[in-house]
Every structure is written in structure tokens, then in C-alpha cells.
CSV table of C-alpha atoms in Angstrom, one decimal:
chain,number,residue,atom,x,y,z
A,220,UNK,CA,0.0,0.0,0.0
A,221,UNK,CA,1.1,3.7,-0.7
A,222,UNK,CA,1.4,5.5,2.2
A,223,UNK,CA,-2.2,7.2,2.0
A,224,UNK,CA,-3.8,4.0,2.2
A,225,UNK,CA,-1.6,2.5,4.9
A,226,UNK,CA,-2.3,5.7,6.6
A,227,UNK,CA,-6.5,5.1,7.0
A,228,UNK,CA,-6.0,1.2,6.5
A,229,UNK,CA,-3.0,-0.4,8.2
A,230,UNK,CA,-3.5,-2.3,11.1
A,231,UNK,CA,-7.5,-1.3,11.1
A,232,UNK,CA,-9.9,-3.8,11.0
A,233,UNK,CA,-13.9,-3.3,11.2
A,234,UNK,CA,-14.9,-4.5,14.7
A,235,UNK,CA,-15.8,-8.2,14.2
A,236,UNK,CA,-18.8,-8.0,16.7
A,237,UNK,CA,-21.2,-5.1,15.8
A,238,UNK,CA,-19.0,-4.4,11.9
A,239,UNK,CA,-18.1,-0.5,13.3
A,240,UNK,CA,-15.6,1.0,10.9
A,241,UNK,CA,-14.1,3.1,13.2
A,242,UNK,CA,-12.1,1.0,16.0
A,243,UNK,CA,-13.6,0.8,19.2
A,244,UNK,CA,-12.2,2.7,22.0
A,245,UNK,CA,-12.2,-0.1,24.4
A,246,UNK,CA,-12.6,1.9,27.6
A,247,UNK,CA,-11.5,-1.0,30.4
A,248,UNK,CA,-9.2,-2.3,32.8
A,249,UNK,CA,-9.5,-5.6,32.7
A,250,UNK,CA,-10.5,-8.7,30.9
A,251,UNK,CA,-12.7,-12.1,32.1
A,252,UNK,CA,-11.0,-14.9,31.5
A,253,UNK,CA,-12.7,-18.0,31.0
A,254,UNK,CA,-9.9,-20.2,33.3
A,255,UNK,CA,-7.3,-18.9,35.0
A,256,UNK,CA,-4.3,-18.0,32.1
A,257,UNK,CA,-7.3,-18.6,29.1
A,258,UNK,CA,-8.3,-15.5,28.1
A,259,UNK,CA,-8.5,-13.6,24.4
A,260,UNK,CA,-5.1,-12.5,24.6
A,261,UNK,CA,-6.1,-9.7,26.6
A,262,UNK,CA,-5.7,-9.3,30.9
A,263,UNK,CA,-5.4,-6.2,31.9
A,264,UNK,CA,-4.7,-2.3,30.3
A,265,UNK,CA,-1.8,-1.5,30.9
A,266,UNK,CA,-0.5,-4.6,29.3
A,267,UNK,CA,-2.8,-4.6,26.4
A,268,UNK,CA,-5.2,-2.9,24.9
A,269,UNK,CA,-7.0,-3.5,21.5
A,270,UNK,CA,-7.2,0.2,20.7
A,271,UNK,CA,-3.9,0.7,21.5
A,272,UNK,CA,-2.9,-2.7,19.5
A,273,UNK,CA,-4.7,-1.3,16.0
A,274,UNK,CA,-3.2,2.1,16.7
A,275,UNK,CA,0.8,1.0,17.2
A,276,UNK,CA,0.6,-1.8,14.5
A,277,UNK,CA,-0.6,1.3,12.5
A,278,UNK,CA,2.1,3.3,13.3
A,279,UNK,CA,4.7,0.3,12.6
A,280,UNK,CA,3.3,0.3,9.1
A,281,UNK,CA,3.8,4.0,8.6
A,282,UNK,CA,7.1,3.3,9.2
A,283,UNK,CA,7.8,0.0,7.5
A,284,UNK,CA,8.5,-1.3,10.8
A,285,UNK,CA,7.7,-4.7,12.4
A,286,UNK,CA,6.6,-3.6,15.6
A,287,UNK,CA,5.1,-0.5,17.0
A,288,UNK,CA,5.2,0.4,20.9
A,289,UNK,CA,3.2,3.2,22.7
A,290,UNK,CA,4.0,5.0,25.5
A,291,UNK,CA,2.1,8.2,27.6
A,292,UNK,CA,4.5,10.1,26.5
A,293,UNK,CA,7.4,11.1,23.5
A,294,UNK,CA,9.8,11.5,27.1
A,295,UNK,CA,8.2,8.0,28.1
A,296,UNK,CA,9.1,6.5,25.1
A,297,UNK,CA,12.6,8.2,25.1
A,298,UNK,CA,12.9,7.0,28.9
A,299,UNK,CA,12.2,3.3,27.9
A,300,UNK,CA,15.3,3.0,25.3
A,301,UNK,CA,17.2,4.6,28.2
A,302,UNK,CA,16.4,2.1,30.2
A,303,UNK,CA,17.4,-0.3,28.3
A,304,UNK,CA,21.4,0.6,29.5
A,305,UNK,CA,23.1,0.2,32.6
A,306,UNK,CA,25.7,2.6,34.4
A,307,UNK,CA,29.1,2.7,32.7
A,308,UNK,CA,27.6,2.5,28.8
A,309,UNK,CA,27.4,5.5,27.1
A,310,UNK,CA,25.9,7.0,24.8
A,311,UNK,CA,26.4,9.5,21.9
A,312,UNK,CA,23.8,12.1,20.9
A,313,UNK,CA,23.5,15.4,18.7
A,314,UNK,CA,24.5,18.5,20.6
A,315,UNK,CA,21.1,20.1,19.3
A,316,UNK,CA,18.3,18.6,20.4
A,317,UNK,CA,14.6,18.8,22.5
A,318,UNK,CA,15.4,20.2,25.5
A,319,UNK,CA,13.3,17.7,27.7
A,320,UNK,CA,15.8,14.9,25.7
A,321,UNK,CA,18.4,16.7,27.1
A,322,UNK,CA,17.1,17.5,30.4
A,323,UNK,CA,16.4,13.4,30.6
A,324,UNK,CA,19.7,12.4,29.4
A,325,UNK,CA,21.3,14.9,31.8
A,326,UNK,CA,19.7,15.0,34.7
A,327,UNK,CA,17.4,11.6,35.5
A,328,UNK,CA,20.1,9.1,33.8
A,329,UNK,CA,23.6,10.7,34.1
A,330,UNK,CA,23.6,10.8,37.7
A,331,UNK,CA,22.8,6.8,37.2
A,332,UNK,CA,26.1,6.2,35.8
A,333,UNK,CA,25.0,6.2,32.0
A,334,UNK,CA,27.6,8.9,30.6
A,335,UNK,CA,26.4,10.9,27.2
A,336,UNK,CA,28.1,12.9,24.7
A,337,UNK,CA,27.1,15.6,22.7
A,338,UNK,CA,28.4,16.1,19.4
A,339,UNK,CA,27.8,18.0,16.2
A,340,UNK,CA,26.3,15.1,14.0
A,341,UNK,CA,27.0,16.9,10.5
A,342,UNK,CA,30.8,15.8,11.5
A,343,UNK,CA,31.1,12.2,11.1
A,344,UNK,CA,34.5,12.1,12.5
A,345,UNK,CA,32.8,14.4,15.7
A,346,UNK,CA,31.3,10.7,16.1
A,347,UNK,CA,34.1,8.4,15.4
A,348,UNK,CA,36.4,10.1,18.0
A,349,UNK,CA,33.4,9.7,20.6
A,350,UNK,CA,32.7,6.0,20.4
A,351,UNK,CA,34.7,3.4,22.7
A,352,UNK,CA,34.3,0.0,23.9
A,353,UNK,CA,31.0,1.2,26.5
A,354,UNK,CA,29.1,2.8,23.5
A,355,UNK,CA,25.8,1.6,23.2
A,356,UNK,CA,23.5,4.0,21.4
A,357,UNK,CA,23.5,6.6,19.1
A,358,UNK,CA,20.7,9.2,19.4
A,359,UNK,CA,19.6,11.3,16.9
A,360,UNK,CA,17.3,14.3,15.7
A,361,UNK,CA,16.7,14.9,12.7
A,362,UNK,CA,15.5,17.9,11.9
A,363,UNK,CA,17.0,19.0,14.9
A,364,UNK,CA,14.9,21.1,17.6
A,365,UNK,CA,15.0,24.2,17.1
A,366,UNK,CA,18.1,24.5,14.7
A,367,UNK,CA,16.5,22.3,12.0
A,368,UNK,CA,20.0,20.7,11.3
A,369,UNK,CA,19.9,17.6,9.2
A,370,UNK,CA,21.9,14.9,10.1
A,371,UNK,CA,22.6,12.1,7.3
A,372,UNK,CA,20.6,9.0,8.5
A,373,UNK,CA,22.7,7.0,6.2
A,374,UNK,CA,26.1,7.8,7.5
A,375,UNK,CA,25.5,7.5,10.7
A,376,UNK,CA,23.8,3.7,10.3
A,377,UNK,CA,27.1,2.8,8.9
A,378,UNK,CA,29.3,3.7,11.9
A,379,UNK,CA,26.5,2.4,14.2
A,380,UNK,CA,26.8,-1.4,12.3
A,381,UNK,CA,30.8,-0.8,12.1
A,382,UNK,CA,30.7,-0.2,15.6
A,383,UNK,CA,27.7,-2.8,16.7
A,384,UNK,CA,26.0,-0.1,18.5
A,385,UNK,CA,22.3,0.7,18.4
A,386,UNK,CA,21.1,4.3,16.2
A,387,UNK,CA,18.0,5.5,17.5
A,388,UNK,CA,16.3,8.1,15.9
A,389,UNK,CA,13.8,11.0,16.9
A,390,UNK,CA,11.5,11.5,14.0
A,391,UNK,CA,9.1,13.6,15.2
A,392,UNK,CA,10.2,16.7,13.2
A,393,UNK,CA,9.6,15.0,9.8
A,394,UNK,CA,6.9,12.8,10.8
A,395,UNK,CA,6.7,9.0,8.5
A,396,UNK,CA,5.2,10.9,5.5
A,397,UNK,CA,8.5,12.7,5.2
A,398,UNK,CA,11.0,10.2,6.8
A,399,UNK,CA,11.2,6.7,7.3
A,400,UNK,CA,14.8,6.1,9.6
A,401,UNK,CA,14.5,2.0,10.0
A,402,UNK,CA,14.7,2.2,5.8
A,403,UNK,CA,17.9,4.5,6.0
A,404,UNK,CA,19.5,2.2,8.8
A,405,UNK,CA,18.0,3.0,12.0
A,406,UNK,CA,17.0,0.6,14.6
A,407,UNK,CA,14.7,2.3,16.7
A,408,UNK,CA,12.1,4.8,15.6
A,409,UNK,CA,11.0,7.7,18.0
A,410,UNK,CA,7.8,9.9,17.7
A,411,UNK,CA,6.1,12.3,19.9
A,412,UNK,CA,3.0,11.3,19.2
A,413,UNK,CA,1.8,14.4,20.8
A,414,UNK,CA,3.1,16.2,17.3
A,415,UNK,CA,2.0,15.7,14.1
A,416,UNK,CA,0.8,12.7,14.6
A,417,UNK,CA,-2.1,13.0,16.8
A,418,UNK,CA,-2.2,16.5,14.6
A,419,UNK,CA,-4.9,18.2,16.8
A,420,UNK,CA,-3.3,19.5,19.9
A,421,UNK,CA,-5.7,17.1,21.9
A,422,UNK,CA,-3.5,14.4,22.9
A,423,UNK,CA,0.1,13.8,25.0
A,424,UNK,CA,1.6,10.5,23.7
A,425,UNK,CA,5.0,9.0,22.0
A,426,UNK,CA,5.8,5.8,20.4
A,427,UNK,CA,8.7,3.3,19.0
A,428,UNK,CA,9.2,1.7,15.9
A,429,UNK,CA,11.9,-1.1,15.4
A,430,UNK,CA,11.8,-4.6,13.1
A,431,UNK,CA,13.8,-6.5,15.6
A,432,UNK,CA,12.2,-9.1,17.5
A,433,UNK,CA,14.2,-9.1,20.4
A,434,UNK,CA,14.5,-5.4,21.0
A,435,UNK,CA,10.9,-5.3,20.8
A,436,UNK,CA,10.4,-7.7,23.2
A,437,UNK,CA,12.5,-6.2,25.6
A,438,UNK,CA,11.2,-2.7,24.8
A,439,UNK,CA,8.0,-4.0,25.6
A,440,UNK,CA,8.4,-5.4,28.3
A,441,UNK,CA,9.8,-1.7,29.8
A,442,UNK,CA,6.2,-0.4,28.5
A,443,UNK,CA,4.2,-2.9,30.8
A,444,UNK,CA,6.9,-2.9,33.7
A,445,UNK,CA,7.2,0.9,33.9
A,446,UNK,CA,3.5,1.5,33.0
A,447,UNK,CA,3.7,4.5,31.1
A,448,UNK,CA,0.9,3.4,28.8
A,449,UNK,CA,-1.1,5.7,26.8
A,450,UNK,CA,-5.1,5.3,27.0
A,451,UNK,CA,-7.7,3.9,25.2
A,452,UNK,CA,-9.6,7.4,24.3
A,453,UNK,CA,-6.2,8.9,23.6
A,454,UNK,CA,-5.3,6.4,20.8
A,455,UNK,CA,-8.4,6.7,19.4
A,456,UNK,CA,-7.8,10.4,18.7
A,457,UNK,CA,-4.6,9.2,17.2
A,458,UNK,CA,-6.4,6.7,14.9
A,459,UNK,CA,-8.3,9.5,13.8
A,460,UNK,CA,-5.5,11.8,13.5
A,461,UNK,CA,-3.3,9.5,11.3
A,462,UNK,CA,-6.1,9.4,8.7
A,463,UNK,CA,-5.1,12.4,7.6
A,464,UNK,CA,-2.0,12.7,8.4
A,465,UNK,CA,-0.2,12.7,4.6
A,466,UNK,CA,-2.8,15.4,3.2
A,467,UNK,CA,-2.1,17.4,6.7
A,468,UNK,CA,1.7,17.0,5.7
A,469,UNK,CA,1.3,18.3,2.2
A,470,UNK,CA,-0.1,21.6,3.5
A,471,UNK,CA,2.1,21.9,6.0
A,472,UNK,CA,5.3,21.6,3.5
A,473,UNK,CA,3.4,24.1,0.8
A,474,UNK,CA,2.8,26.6,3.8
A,475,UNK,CA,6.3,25.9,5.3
A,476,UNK,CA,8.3,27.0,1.8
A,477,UNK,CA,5.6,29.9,1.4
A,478,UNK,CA,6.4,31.0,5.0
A,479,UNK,CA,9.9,30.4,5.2
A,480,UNK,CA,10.3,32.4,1.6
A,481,UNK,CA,8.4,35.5,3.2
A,482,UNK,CA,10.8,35.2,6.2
A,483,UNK,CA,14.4,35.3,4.1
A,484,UNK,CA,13.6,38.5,2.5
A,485,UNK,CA,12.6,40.5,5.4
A,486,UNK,CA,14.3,43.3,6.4
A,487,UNK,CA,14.0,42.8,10.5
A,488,UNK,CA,15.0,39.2,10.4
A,489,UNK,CA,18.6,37.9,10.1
A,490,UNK,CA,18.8,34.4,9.7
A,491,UNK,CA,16.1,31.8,8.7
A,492,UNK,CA,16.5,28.1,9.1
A,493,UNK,CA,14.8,25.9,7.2
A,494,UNK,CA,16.4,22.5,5.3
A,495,UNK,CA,14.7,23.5,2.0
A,496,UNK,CA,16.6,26.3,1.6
A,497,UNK,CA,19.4,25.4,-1.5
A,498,UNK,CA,22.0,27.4,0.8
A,499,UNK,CA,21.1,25.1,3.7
A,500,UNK,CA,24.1,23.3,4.9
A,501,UNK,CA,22.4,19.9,4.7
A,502,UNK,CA,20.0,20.6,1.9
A,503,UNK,CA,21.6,18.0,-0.6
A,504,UNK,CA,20.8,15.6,2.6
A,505,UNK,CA,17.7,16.5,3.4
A,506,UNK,CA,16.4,16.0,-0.4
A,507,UNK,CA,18.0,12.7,-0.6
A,508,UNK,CA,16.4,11.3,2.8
A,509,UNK,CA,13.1,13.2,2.9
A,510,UNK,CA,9.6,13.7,0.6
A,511,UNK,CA,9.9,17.6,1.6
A,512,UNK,CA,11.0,19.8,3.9
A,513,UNK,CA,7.7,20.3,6.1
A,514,UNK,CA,6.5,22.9,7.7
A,515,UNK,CA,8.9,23.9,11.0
A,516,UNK,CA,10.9,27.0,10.9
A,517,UNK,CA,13.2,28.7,13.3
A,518,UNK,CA,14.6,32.5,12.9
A,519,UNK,CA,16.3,35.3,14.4
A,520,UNK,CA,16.0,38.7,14.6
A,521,UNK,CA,18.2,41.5,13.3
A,522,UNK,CA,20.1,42.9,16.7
A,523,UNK,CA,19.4,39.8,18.7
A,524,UNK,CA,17.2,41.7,21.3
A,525,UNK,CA,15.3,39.4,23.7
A,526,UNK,CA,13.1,42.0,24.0
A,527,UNK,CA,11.9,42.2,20.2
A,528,UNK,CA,11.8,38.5,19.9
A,529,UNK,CA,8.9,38.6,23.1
A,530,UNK,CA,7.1,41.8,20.8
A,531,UNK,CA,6.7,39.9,18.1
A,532,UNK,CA,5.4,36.8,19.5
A,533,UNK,CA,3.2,38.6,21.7
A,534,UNK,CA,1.5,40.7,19.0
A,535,UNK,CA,0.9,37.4,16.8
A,536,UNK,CA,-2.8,36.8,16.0
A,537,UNK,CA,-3.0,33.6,14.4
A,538,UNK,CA,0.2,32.7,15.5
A,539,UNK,CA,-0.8,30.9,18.7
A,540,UNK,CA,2.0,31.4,21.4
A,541,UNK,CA,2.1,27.9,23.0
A,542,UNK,CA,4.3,24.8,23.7
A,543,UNK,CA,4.2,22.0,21.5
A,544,UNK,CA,4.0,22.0,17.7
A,545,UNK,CA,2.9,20.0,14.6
A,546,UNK,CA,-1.3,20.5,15.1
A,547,UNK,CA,-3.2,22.4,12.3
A,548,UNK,CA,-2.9,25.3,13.5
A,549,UNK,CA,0.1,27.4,13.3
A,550,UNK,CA,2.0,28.0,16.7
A,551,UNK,CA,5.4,30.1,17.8
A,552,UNK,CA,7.5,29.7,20.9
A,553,UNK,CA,10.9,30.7,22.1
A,554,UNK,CA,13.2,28.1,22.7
A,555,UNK,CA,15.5,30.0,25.3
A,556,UNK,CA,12.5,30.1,27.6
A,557,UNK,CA,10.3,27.3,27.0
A,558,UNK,CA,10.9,24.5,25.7
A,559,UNK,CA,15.1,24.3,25.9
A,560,UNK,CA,15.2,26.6,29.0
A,561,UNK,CA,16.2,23.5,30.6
A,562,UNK,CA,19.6,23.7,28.5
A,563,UNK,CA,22.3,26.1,30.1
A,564,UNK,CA,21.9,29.3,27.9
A,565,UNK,CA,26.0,28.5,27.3
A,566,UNK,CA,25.3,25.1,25.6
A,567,UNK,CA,22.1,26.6,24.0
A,568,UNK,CA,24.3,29.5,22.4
A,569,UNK,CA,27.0,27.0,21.1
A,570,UNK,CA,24.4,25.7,18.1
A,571,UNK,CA,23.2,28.9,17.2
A,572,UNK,CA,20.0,29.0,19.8
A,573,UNK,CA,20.3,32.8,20.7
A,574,UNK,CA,18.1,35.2,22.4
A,575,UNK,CA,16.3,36.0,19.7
A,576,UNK,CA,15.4,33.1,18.0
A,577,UNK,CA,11.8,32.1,17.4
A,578,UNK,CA,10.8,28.6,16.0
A,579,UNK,CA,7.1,28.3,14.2
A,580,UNK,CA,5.4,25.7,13.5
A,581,UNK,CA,3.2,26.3,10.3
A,582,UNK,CA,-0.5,25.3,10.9
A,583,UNK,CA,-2.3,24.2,7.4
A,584,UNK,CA,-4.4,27.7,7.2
A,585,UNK,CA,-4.3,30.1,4.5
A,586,UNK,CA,-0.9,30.8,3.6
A,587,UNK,CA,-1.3,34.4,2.5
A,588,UNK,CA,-3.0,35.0,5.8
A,589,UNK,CA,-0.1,33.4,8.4
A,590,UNK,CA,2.2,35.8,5.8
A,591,UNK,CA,0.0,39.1,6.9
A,592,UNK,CA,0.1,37.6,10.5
A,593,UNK,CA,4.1,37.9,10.5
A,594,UNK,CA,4.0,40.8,8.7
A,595,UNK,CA,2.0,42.7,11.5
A,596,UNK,CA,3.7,41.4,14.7
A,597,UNK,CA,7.3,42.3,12.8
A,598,UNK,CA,5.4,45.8,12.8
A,599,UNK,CA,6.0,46.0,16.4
A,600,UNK,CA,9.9,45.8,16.6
């Protein structure tokens, strides 16, 4: 199936009791058995759940992926493949990423004994010299959050296998209609759900992809054992979400080249990043491993002020100042005080996240009026 179709039909099946074409939302905690261990291959929630079975083996087909694990959260997800490490391994990951990543990484499993660099991932030799006998995993984002810096999915599979360490990637920037990391090398898949998934702004979730059979299993078996399970009504809204998650894509791509166009050629903002730009580092990259470029954008402002940066954002109409990203409607945020505040503003600064910077996420309304919407907040600076 093309991905459209995979998108409404994978891993959906009419309801074999009443014929509903819409899955169930199976709102219960547990199961009747009819003898003790002989049940219908479901006991309790948090173990299993059919909503939440049709939504991940859903999600696994999105990204041609064997098996597809849910979790309450993208961090609960995140914190399951860190789990799967004990004190002295260590792990390499891009120097720009999520700030909750980081803050996880940093602060719940470093003090745990797990030890993690942070590297530029466009230098392949930045991860060569990093890798030793106790590295485990490499973790990586790409686009990167907020930078959008592509990192080459490719390359970096190759010195995982040469190495026989695990690649995880965080593809919750590109979304499976743009990216599909286990077909460029990857071994584990991560999405915040929450993103453009779901698509709505109505639901907290994340999720893992991977075709091997014994990570899965051990993966999860961290998802039952830690119980960070999503619920039934939540991955219904996901079902729903993922129907239309390629058109949704589209739009967000056409708005995100409009946008990002508009954004270059103003005369109050200095820099724009965006991967579809020809003069972007990693362009050449990002058209080889992605279907477009989407629709998440980061810039700063001529003079760096702090204070311009808030102006703007604050006199945004449509432009919806909020944590989060990748619903339909268009949002801004500043990374230096939400969500990489967690970051020391030192680290933040070394890639490029200044003062100043503001990172959109471009909603699927009228292009022509998110362009008047920027045009009048720049008004106030």
C-alpha cells in the first residue's frame, strides 16, 4: 500500500462483533478470562489494549517497521530506550536537540552512571572520535529542535553497524510521511506522538518503531513494567489523527516553503533556518532522505534583542504562542524560555539558539494569511 492507504488502512480492521468502521475505543481495565491464564489475549490495560494494538501496528506500518510500541508520552518513550542501558555505557547524541531529551539524558540518567556525549552530528568524525568499547547507542534528531540541522541517516547507520552499537532516531520533526529512519539504517524509531501525529493538539503520547524481534520484546516489556501506557480514548484520537495525516503533511510543507520564503527576504529578520533552503548546509541531505521539507521553521532577529523576539510573539494573531508543535494550527514559541530553557543558555548558544530566536510551527491555514500575521507582529519591533 502507498502511504495514504496504509495511513486510514493499516493495522484497522472493522470490529468483528457489531461491523463499526471506526475501532472501538475499548474503555477498560481488565479482561474475564474463562480459566485462569485462558483468556482472548487480553488481561489487563496497561499490558494490552485493543485500541492501543490497532493504533501502534498502524504506526509500525507508517514506518515499515515490524513492531510499534506506545507510551504516555514522546519522554516516556525516550525513557524506555534509556532504560534499556546500565551505568558505565554510554551514549552519543547530537549536541542540538529537545530540551526535555536533554534534560532526561542529563539530569534523571547521568547521575545513574549512564555517561552521554554531545556532538555535532554533520561531522562524522565528531562521532568516530566519541565511540569506545562502553558505547551503546547513538541518538539522533533529525530535523534538529529548534536548529532544523539535518543529520545524514545514512552515514551515521554505517558507523553504528561498524561499531555494533544501536542508532535511534527522533523523527518527530519530519513525521513518517516525510522520513522513514529503519529504511535508512536506524534501529529504533521515536515519535512524539503528541506532534504531528495526533495532529490536533488534543493528545500527549509517544511511540517506538523497530523490526527486531528481540529489541521489541524487551522494549515492551519496559512499556508494561514501567506502565507508562497511553489510553484507550487517547489512541483513538490518534487513529483519527493519522487518517489524515499525509494530506495534513502536504499543506504543512506548501505553507512551510511559502512562510519560510516571506521570512528570508525580510528586512527585521537575520537568519532563517529551514532545510529546504538550497543554501542550507544539509540541503543536498535533506532531499536525498526526505519527501519535503515540512512545515517547521526557526529564525532570528536583526540585533538579537530578547526583547523584540517577546514583541513579536506577543503581537501574533494567528500565531498561537504555546508549547508543543505540529497540530493544524500554526503556533510560535521561544526556545530560550520554554521549551530548551532546561539547557544552560551556554550550551544553547553554542548551536546557534540565541536570544532572539523564534521557532514556528506552520498550521495548514491560508498561507497568504499566516504571511500578513508575521507581517504585523514584525510591525512591532
Amino acid at each position: 500500500m502507498k502511504f495514504g492507504t496504509k495511513a486510514i488502512h493499516a493495522g484497522v480492521e472493522p470490529d468483528p462483533s457489531t461491523g463499526a468502521i471506526m475501532t472501538p475505543i475499548y474503555q477498560t481495565s481488565t479482561y474475564v478470562q474463562r480459566s485462569p491464564g485462558d483468556h482472548k489475549g487480553y488481561e489487563y490495560s496497561r499490558t494490552h489494549n485493543p485500541t492501543r494494538t490497532a493504533l501502534q501496528q498502524n504506526l509500525a506500518a507508517l514506518e515499515n517497521g515490524k513492531h510499534g510500541i506506545c507510551f504516555s508520552s514522546g519522554l516516556g518513550a525516550i525513557d524506555a530506550v534509556m532504560k534499556l542501558f546500565r551505568p558505565g555505557d554510554e551514549i552519543i547524541s547530537t549536541s542540538d536537540l529537545y530540551g526535555g531529551t536533554y534534560r532526561l539524558f542529563t539530569k534523571v540518567f547521568e547521575p545513574f552512571g549512564i555517561k552521554f556525549h554531545f556532538v555535532p552530528m554533520s561531522d562524522m568524525d565528531a562521532i568516530e572520535e566519541k565511540i569506545n568499547s562502553n558505547t551503546k547507542l547513538i541518538w539522533v534528531e533529525t530535523p534538529t529542535n529548534p536548529m532544523m540541522n539535518i543529520i545524514d541517516i545514512v552515514e551515521v547507520a554505517k558507523i553504528a553497524k561498524n561499531h555494533g552499537v544501536l542508532l535511534a532516531v527522533d523523527n518527530t520533526f519530519a513525521s513518517p510521511f516525510l522520513q522513514n529512519p529503519l529504511d535508512l539504517g536506524a534501529d529504533i524509531v521515536m515519535h512524539s506522538v503528541t506532534k504531528y501525529l495526533g495532529g490536533h493538539s488534543d493528545v500527549v503520547m509517544g511511540a517506538l518503531v523497530v523490526n527486531d524481534d528481540v529489541l521489541a520484546e524487551r522494549l515492551v516489556f519496559l512499556q508494561n513494567a514501567s506502565g507508562a501506557t497511553p489510553g484507550p480514548q487517547d489512541c483513538f484520537l490518534v487513529l483519527r489523527g493519522i487518517k489524515t495525516l499525509h494530506i495534513r503533511m502536504e499543506r504543512h510543507s506548501q505553507n512551510g516553503k511559502t512562510i519560510a520564503a516571506y521570512l528570508k527576504n525580510h528586512p527585521k529578520v537575520e537568519k532563517v533556518y529551514w532545510p529546504g533552503f538550497e543554501d542550507h548546509p544539509n540541503h543536498d541531505i535533506a532531499k536525498k532522505q526526505m519527501r519535503d521539507f515540512g512545515g517547521m521553521i526557526s529564525f532570528t532577529l536583526v540585533g538579537n534583542r530578547l526583547e523584540d523576539a517577546k514583541k513579536v510573539m506577543e503581537n501574533f494573531k494567528l500565531f498561537s504562542l504555546a508549547e508543543s508543535l505540529g497540530g493544524v494550527e500554526s503556533l510560535c514559541g521561544h526556545p530560550a524560555t520554554m521549551t530548551h530553557a532546561s539547557i544552560p543558555k551556554e550550551e544553547r548558544e553554542k548551536v546557534g539558539l540565541v536570544d532572539s530566536l523564534i521557532r514556528l510551527s506552520v498550521g495548514i491555514e491560508d498561507a497568504e494569511d499566516l504571511k500578513n500575521d508575521i507581517a504585523k507582529a514584525l510591525e512591532a519591533i
